[in-house]
Amino acid sequence: MGGLIDLNTVNEDEGHEDVSSSVGEANNAPQCSPSSSSSAAVCMELWHACAGPLISLPKKGSLVVYLPQGHLEHFPDFPGISLDNIPPHVFCRVLDVKLHAEAATDEVYAQVSLVPENEIEEKFRERESDIGLGEEDIEDAGRSATPHMFCKTLTASDTSTHGGFSVPRRAAEDCFPSLDYKQPRPSQELIAKDLLGLEWRFRHIYRGQPRRHLLTTGWSAFINKKRLVSGDAVLFLRGADGELRLGIRRASQLKQTTASLVLPSEQIVHGSLEAVFSAISARCVFNICYNPRSSSSEFIVPFHRFLKSFEHSFFVGMGFRMRFEAEDAAERCCTGVITGICDIDPLRWPGSKWRCLLVKWDDIEANHQCRLSPWEIEPTGSAQVSISIMASGLKRNRIGLPLAKPDFHIPGEVGVSDLRGSLGFQKVLQGQEILCFNTAYDGSDGPNHRKSKSRRRYPESNSTSVASFPMGEPLGKAFRFHKVFQGQENCPSQSHAAADLHGQWRNESKGVEILEGISVPGCGNRWSAFIMKSSNPQAQPTFLPVQISSPSMFRQASILAPNIQSQCRFNDQKKEANDRGYKDIFESQLRIMESRGLNHSGLVKDYGNPIAYWSSTQIVPDLLPRSKTSCRLFGFSLTDSEVHGALNEKGSLSPILPPLLSETSIWQPHDNRSLTLTKASGSNCTKATQLCAIRDRLLDIVL
Amino acid sequence: MGGLIDLNTVNEDEGHEDVSSSVGEANNAPQCSPSSSSSAAVCMELWHACAGPLISLPKKGSLVVYLPQGHLEHFPDFPGISLDNIPPHVFCRVLDVKLHAEAATDEVYAQVSLVPENEIEEKFRERESDIGLGEEDIEDAGRSATPHMFCKTLTASDTSTHGGFSVPRRAAEDCFPSLDYKQPRPSQELIAKDLLGLEWRFRHIYRGQPRRHLLTTGWSAFINKKRLVSGDAVLFLRGADGELRLGIRRASQLKQTTASLVLPSEQIVHGSLEAVFSAISARCVFNICYNPRSSSSEFIVPFHRFLKSFEHSFFVGMGFRMRFEAEDAAERCCTGVITGICDIDPLRWPGSKWRCLLVKWDDIEANHQCRLSPWEIEPTGSAQVSISIMASGLKRNRIGLPLAKPDFHIPGEVGVSDLRGSLGFQKVLQGQEILCFNTAYDGSDGPNHRKSKSRRRYPESNSTSVASFPMGEPLGKAFRFHKVFQGQENCPSQSHAAADLHGQWRNESKGVEILEGISVPGCGNRWSAFIMKSSNPQAQPTFLPVQISSPSMFRQASILAPNIQSQCRFNDQKKEANDRGYKDIFESQLRIMESRGLNHSGLVKDYGNPIAYWSSTQIVPDLLPRSKTSCRLFGFSLTDSEVHGALNEKGSLSPILPPLLSETSIWQPHDNRSLTLTKASGSNCTKATQLCAIRDRLLDIVL
DNA sequence: TTGTAGGCTACGCGCCGACAA
DNA sequence: TTGTCGGCGCGTAGCCTACAA
C-alpha cells in the first residue's frame, strides 16, 4: 500500500487515504521536470508535498478568478496604486503554471500566467450557460501520484548538534532501500535531491537498543545549510524511479526574518504591481507569484469554485465550516457563524466578494471577528446534508459500484447537478437581494433569517429590493434587471417617497445607506450618481447626482437635490494623486474637517472606514447618519446637459436620474473600443448610442 | 598628518594626498547619520571609504543627466519595456541621495531621487547660457573628511581558519588606540561598527618574533559572517569621535553568487523599471538605486561633467585616457584610441551618447574593442596640454597665491573658461558632423582624422553633412539647423543625385547608410521617412518615406520611391507587442526571412544588430548593402495626404519629403500637450500649426 | 516506538612563535 | 615588515548506548 503517510496526522481518516490513492490511479507516472524556467523548475511531486495537502493550484488552461484586492493585501503598507479600470474580479484563463522554490528559503511558490478573458465576462452578462467549465480545474496530478513519502516535524534532538535524525520506522521501511538486517549494525548511504536539485548525502544506520533507524553523517550539514529548527518539518519522497527526494516545510518564523532580508524594495514591489494592473487594463498576459502556504493566498480561485460558492445564499447567522492546515501540517476543520456581509473596501473595490463575509469562530474567543471570502467556507446545517449524502455515495461507489458522476436531486435543495448545465442562475440567486447590507441591523421589520430555512421564501413586494448582489460587478447585473426591479412598478409618488425618506432620515434608529453609485474612473468633469437606500422597506431608493470634477478622484463633488445642498471638496494636495489611495485622501481631508469642528456632519463610513463626507454648512444634518453605509461605484457617466435635463424633466428629487451601469473592466477612456452591455445592443454601436440604449433600457425597468 | 592611507597604493602619488587633505579642510566634521530610511542609513564616511576613491556621487540639489539606456544595461536579458517618450538623456535635479548598504552583502549603494527638469531642456533648446551649474556637483564631503583609516586586501592567512588577521604596523598605530608596549604581550579589545551598525569585537594583540599587530579572537567570526575570502578587502576607520568603524570591499565574485540569490524576480524588476519610465514620462520624481562599485554605473552623470565631455571633439584615431579602479582598489590610468563613433542602439535610443565611442586600448589585446561614453574619458595629446597647464596652475596657487578659479585662455584651444558663460556651443560643435557614422570606413576620399589635429579645420562644402550629432536629441537640434544645412543650397539636380546614388550603390566598395528616420512611436498608420546617405561626399542625402502601420512597431512598412519598390513586413506574432523588444521582433522575422532564402537582401544592420530588412522580391538588390548602416528614428509623422502631396509635387526621389524633427521626449500621443521646438514658434500653437511651422522652417533650410 | 541525555572520541578552530620573503 | 607554516590545546560536533515516555 503506497498512500501518503503523514506522521503528523492521527491515522483515523481512512476516507482520506482512499481518495488520494483512488485519484492516484489516473495518473501515477511521477513527472519531474528539471528545465525551462529561469529559477530552476522543480519536481512536481515534491513541490506538492511541500505545499501541503490543502493548496489548490489552478490547472493550466482552466478558468480562474483573480482578485486584485486579495493580492494587494500582501503588500499592506502600500501607497495607492492607480486602480482605474481594475474590476474586483478578473476572469482569467490560466496560460501556464510554473512551480518554483525560493533559493534562499526553499519556500515553494507558483508563478501563474493569466490572461483576462473577455468571453467569460460577456457570457455572464448574456446569461449563457455553456461556460464550459470542467469539473477538475485544480491541479491534482502531483499531489495524488505521490507513492512513498513521509513528513516528520523535527524534534529538539533532531535539530541539536548532538546527534542525528531519528527516522520513524514505518517511514524508513516505506521510503528507504531496505537494509541487510542480518548484520549487527546495517547501514547505507542515502542520496536525496531537494527542491532546488541539490543532492544531500546521509548515512542511514539501523542501530541502538532497541533498534531504530537513524540518519547520522550528513544530517547536521543539512540542518545547518537549510537553517532548520525544531518545529520545522522535513519530507522524504521516493519516486517511481527510485530516486529519493527531500523537502522542507518551515514552521513559520523563518519566513519573516529571511524574507525581510530578501524583500525587494518598495519601489520594486510598486512597479511590479503596476505592471500587473496595467496588463489587466490592457487585457494582456500577466504573471502572479502565488505562495500557496501563506495565509490569505486564495486570491486566485478556480472559476467553478468561485461560482459554486454562490450556489448557496449567505445570511447573517448562517453556520459554516472551513478546512485549514494546522500547525502540525494536519488538516483541520473549524466552524463558525456569519455575523455580517459587506464589502471590505466599498470605495476602491465596489462589489468585491473578497472577504465580504464577517464571521465569528465557534471555539476561539467570542469577540474576535474576522473576514472570509465565500469560496473559503462550506455551509453547515441543511446544506451540509447534501454534501454528506454525496460523500457516502462516493464511498459506496468506491466499494461496489462503477465510478460515475453522481446526479442526485434533493427536493427543496439546490443539488449538485444544478451546477452543471444550466447553472440555474435565476433560481439560485433570487432569494438573496434582501439579505445583503442589511446585516447586523436587528430591526423588527426585517425578515428573521435564522428562522427562514427555505430559500424559496423571499420577501414579496418589498421596495428595498434595490440591493447589492453577491456576485458584484459582472455577475450581479444580469439578475438584477429581470427580477429585482419588478416589485417597484406600483411605487408611490416621488414626492411622497422623498418625504418618506426624509422622515426616515430624521428617525435616529433607522439608517440610510448609500447603496450604489455611478462614477467615472479616469474621467474628469462628469456627473455621477449615488443610489441611496433607506433601511425602511417602505422608502424608495433615491438617486443623487454628484459631480466628479477631477480624474480618478473625488476632489470635488457636489450633491444637487432640492433638500440636499452640500459640497464635498477634497484638497488637491498632490498634483499627481495617482500614487495615493482614496483612503489617504479621505482621511487627510477628514482631519482637516475635524480641525474645523465639522467632525459630526456628512461623514460616510463603512464599518469604520470613512469613504466620503460632506461639509456640514449646507447639508441636511440627518442625511448621512453615523450608522453603517455602503457605497458602490460603477464606471459610467453623464454629461452636464444629461444631468440637468434629467433634473428639469422631473423637477423633483427621486429618482431624478436613470441608474446607468457599465463595465468598469471594459470601459477604457483613451480607447476607441466600444462598450457592450448586452448582445442585443450590438457590437457596432458607438459609445454614444450604447449609452442611450442602456439608459433607455434602465428607464424602462425603473420607471 | 591624517590623510588616507591606502595600503594597496604605492605611496608615490603625493599630489593625490595633497588634494584630499586640502579639500578636507572645508569639511572636517564627520557626519554619521543613523536614521531616517527604511534600510538603515549608514555612516557617510564609511560609506565613501567602502565605495572607493573613484566614485562620483551626485550632490543633493545638483543637476545630473540620467541615461536610461545605461540603466537598462544592468538588466541584460530583458524583454522590451515600452520606451516611448523616454529620451536617451534625461536632465534631472537630484532631490535626495540616500546612502545604503545591502544587509546581505554589505554592498554599498545609493538611492538617488531624481526629478526631470523641463527648464534645463528648454534652455538648451533656446541656447540660453545661464544654466547655473556649479563647479562642485559631486559629493565629496564624506570622502575627503576621512581622518584615520586604512584598507587592506585580505591574504590567504587572514581568511584561513588557521589564524587571525595580521594588521599592518602603520595602520595599527594610526587607527587603533596605542598599547602599553612595556608589557611582554600587550593586548586590548577593539570594538568596531560596520556599515549596518553592527558591533564587532576583536582582540588586538602585539606579539610574535618579530613583534607585530594581530587581531585574533573575534576575527574568524567576522570573516565567517561576512563571508569574506582572500582578495576581499577590509577597511578600518577611526572617526573624530574616536569610534572605530569597519567596512568591506568585496573583490568581485561573491557579488554574483549572492546577488543571484537575492535577485528579485523578472517580473518585479520589469515592474520597477516600468515605474521609473512612467515617472519620467510624467515628469515625476523617480528613484534609482545606484551601485557605485559596479561596472558601467555611470548612467547618472553630473550635468557639468556631461557638458564638459563635449567641450573637445571626438574623432576616430583620437587618443584618450581613462581612470579606473584596479583589482587592488588602487587608481590606475589606461590609454586607448577611439576607433569609431556611433550609436549603440540607434533604433531604441537615437542620438544617445551612452557608450557612443568605440575604442581600443593601447595595452590590452589589439583586437578587443569596447564602448565608452564621452564623459568617461579624457583626451590626450593637445587637449592634455591645457589640463596639465591647469594642474600646474593649481599647484602654484596652492603654494603661493590665493585660491581662485583659473581663467586661462589658450589660443587655438577651447579653454576651460569657455565652459562657463556662453558655453560656446556653436563654436565647439561645428567640426563634428562629418566624423560621425563615417567611422571604420577607410575610404580614400574621407578626411584623414589622424592627421587633422586642429579642430578648426573641418571639411568645407561637403554635401554629406546631414550627419548625427554628438549631443543627440535635445542638444543636437539647435546646432544642426543653423550651420549644418548651409552647405546644401547649391545642390545638383535631384535626378542626377539619384543616379549618382544608384551608381554608388552598385559600387561594392562604397556603403550606403540610412542616417536618419522619422517615425511615430505609439501611433499607427502614419508615414515615416528615412534619410539615406551615401559615403560618397558628392552624393545627396536621400529621403525615403516609409509607412509605419502599427503602433510603436514596424509591423508593415513600404518604401515608396521610383526605383525602390519594396515591402517590409513584420508578422503580427503577438497581439500586444509591447512586452517584446524591437530586437526580438526583428530577429524572429529575420529567421523567417532566412528560412525562405531571403537572407541576403534588404537586411539593415547596425554593427551586427539587425534593425530592419526588406524582402528581396521587389527591392533593388544593391540598395541595402551588407556594410554598416545606421538608422535614427525621431518621433514625428505625416498624414497620408502630406506624404502623397510631397511625392506628387516633386515627382522624383530626392528629397521628396521635408525632414521633420520633433521631441520624442515631449511628444505624447494621448496628451493634449503641444509640441515646442523653438521659442519663436510660440507656446500657444496647436500641434497642427507647429507641425507646419517646423516643416516650413525646414523647407527653407533644405530646399 | 522514539525522544532525550550522558559518555566518549576526534576533528579542527584558533593561539602561538619560527622562519623567510 | 608581514605572509605562511608547524606545533598544540581545547571546544564541540557527532557517534554511540542507556533509559524512559
PDB file of N, CA, C and O in Angstrom, chain A residues 146-169:
ATOM      1  N   THR A 146       1.822  10.738  -5.400  1.00  0.00           N
ATOM      2  CA  THR A 146       2.973  10.573  -4.516  1.00  0.00           C
ATOM      3  C   THR A 146       2.959   9.187  -3.932  1.00  0.00           C
ATOM      4  O   THR A 146       2.141   8.860  -3.085  1.00  0.00           O
ATOM      5  N   PRO A 147       3.873   8.347  -4.347  1.00  0.00           N
ATOM      6  CA  PRO A 147       3.781   6.943  -3.962  1.00  0.00           C
ATOM      7  C   PRO A 147       4.276   6.682  -2.540  1.00  0.00           C
ATOM      8  O   PRO A 147       3.563   6.172  -1.708  1.00  0.00           O
ATOM      9  N   HIS A 148       5.494   7.078  -2.298  1.00  0.00           N
ATOM     10  CA  HIS A 148       6.081   6.752  -0.992  1.00  0.00           C
ATOM     11  C   HIS A 148       6.681   8.005  -0.404  1.00  0.00           C
ATOM     12  O   HIS A 148       7.709   8.483  -0.871  1.00  0.00           O
ATOM     13  N   MET A 149       6.027   8.553   0.575  1.00  0.00           N
ATOM     14  CA  MET A 149       6.605   9.744   1.191  1.00  0.00           C
ATOM     15  C   MET A 149       6.239   9.807   2.657  1.00  0.00           C
ATOM     16  O   MET A 149       5.277   9.166   3.102  1.00  0.00           O
ATOM     17  N   PHE A 150       7.005  10.522   3.379  1.00  0.00           N
ATOM     18  CA  PHE A 150       6.633  10.805   4.764  1.00  0.00           C
ATOM     19  C   PHE A 150       7.096  12.194   5.140  1.00  0.00           C
ATOM     20  O   PHE A 150       7.942  12.794   4.480  1.00  0.00           O
ATOM     21  N   CYS A 151       6.464  12.695   6.168  1.00  0.00           N
ATOM     22  CA  CYS A 151       6.737  14.053   6.625  1.00  0.00           C
ATOM     23  C   CYS A 151       6.866  14.008   8.130  1.00  0.00           C
ATOM     24  O   CYS A 151       5.992  13.470   8.808  1.00  0.00           O
ATOM     25  N   LYS A 152       7.959  14.507   8.636  1.00  0.00           N
ATOM     26  CA  LYS A 152       8.137  14.475  10.092  1.00  0.00           C
ATOM     27  C   LYS A 152       8.525  15.849  10.603  1.00  0.00           C
ATOM     28  O   LYS A 152       9.430  16.483  10.053  1.00  0.00           O
ATOM     29  N   THR A 153       7.839  16.263  11.643  1.00  0.00           N
ATOM     30  CA  THR A 153       8.212  17.517  12.297  1.00  0.00           C
ATOM     31  C   THR A 153       9.445  17.276  13.146  1.00  0.00           C
ATOM     32  O   THR A 153       9.493  16.319  13.924  1.00  0.00           O
ATOM     33  N   LEU A 154      10.428  18.132  13.014  1.00  0.00           N
ATOM     34  CA  LEU A 154      11.713  17.913  13.678  1.00  0.00           C
ATOM     35  C   LEU A 154      11.607  18.144  15.180  1.00  0.00           C
ATOM     36  O   LEU A 154      11.017  19.126  15.632  1.00  0.00           O
ATOM     37  N   THR A 155      12.206  17.254  15.918  1.00  0.00           N
ATOM     38  CA  THR A 155      12.250  17.398  17.371  1.00  0.00           C
ATOM     39  C   THR A 155      13.513  18.148  17.765  1.00  0.00           C
ATOM     40  O   THR A 155      14.366  18.444  16.933  1.00  0.00           O
ATOM     41  N   ALA A 156      13.606  18.450  19.059  1.00  0.00           N
ATOM     42  CA  ALA A 156      14.810  19.111  19.563  1.00  0.00           C
ATOM     43  C   ALA A 156      16.033  18.242  19.309  1.00  0.00           C
ATOM     44  O   ALA A 156      17.101  18.746  18.940  1.00  0.00           O
ATOM     45  N   SER A 157      15.871  16.949  19.476  1.00  0.00           N
ATOM     46  CA  SER A 157      17.008  16.061  19.247  1.00  0.00           C
ATOM     47  C   SER A 157      17.408  16.038  17.776  1.00  0.00           C
ATOM     48  O   SER A 157      18.589  15.956  17.449  1.00  0.00           O
ATOM     49  N   ASP A 158      16.411  16.070  16.930  1.00  0.00           N
ATOM     50  CA  ASP A 158      16.711  16.022  15.508  1.00  0.00           C
ATOM     51  C   ASP A 158      17.550  17.208  15.067  1.00  0.00           C
ATOM     52  O   ASP A 158      18.364  17.109  14.156  1.00  0.00           O
ATOM     53  N   THR A 159      17.316  18.349  15.681  1.00  0.00           N
ATOM     54  CA  THR A 159      17.992  19.554  15.223  1.00  0.00           C
ATOM     55  C   THR A 159      19.199  19.941  16.064  1.00  0.00           C
ATOM     56  O   THR A 159      19.918  20.863  15.701  1.00  0.00           O
ATOM     57  N   SER A 160      19.422  19.258  17.180  1.00  0.00           N
ATOM     58  CA  SER A 160      20.570  19.603  18.008  1.00  0.00           C
ATOM     59  C   SER A 160      21.860  19.144  17.330  1.00  0.00           C
ATOM     60  O   SER A 160      21.837  18.304  16.441  1.00  0.00           O
ATOM     61  N   THR A 161      22.955  19.781  17.744  1.00  0.00           N
ATOM     62  CA  THR A 161      24.229  19.363  17.182  1.00  0.00           C
ATOM     63  C   THR A 161      24.692  18.043  17.786  1.00  0.00           C
ATOM     64  O   THR A 161      25.706  17.480  17.360  1.00  0.00           O
ATOM     65  N   HIS A 162      23.942  17.611  18.713  1.00  0.00           N
ATOM     66  CA  HIS A 162      24.388  16.460  19.494  1.00  0.00           C
ATOM     67  C   HIS A 162      24.264  15.149  18.743  1.00  0.00           C
ATOM     68  O   HIS A 162      25.011  14.208  18.962  1.00  0.00           O
ATOM     69  N   GLY A 163      23.313  15.075  17.861  1.00  0.00           N
ATOM     70  CA  GLY A 163      23.115  13.798  17.183  1.00  0.00           C
ATOM     71  C   GLY A 163      22.456  13.955  15.842  1.00  0.00           C
ATOM     72  O   GLY A 163      22.444  15.043  15.263  1.00  0.00           O
ATOM     73  N   GLY A 164      21.931  12.843  15.354  1.00  0.00           N
ATOM     74  CA  GLY A 164      21.351  12.842  14.017  1.00  0.00           C
ATOM     75  C   GLY A 164      19.854  12.936  14.029  1.00  0.00           C
ATOM     76  O   GLY A 164      19.257  13.576  14.892  1.00  0.00           O
ATOM     77  N   PHE A 165      19.269  12.262  13.060  1.00  0.00           N
ATOM     78  CA  PHE A 165      17.840  12.344  12.819  1.00  0.00           C
ATOM     79  C   PHE A 165      17.234  10.977  13.042  1.00  0.00           C
ATOM     80  O   PHE A 165      17.684   9.976  12.482  1.00  0.00           O
ATOM     81  N   SER A 166      16.236  10.956  13.890  1.00  0.00           N
ATOM     82  CA  SER A 166      15.575   9.697  14.196  1.00  0.00           C
ATOM     83  C   SER A 166      14.468   9.457  13.177  1.00  0.00           C
ATOM     84  O   SER A 166      13.500  10.205  13.125  1.00  0.00           O
ATOM     85  N   VAL A 167      14.625   8.438  12.372  1.00  0.00           N
ATOM     86  CA  VAL A 167      13.669   8.181  11.295  1.00  0.00           C
ATOM     87  C   VAL A 167      12.552   7.286  11.820  1.00  0.00           C
ATOM     88  O   VAL A 167      12.832   6.212  12.359  1.00  0.00           O
ATOM     89  N   PRO A 168      11.314   7.705  11.691  1.00  0.00           N
ATOM     90  CA  PRO A 168      10.212   6.834  12.095  1.00  0.00           C
ATOM     91  C   PRO A 168      10.292   5.511  11.333  1.00  0.00           C
ATOM     92  O   PRO A 168      10.618   5.490  10.138  1.00  0.00           O
ATOM     93  N   ARG A 169       9.983   4.434  12.031  1.00  0.00           N
ATOM     94  CA  ARG A 169      10.243   3.110  11.476  1.00  0.00           C
ATOM     95  C   ARG A 169       9.470   2.852  10.184  1.00  0.00           C
ATOM     96  O   ARG A 169      10.038   2.454   9.164  1.00  0.00           O
TER      97      ARG A 169
END
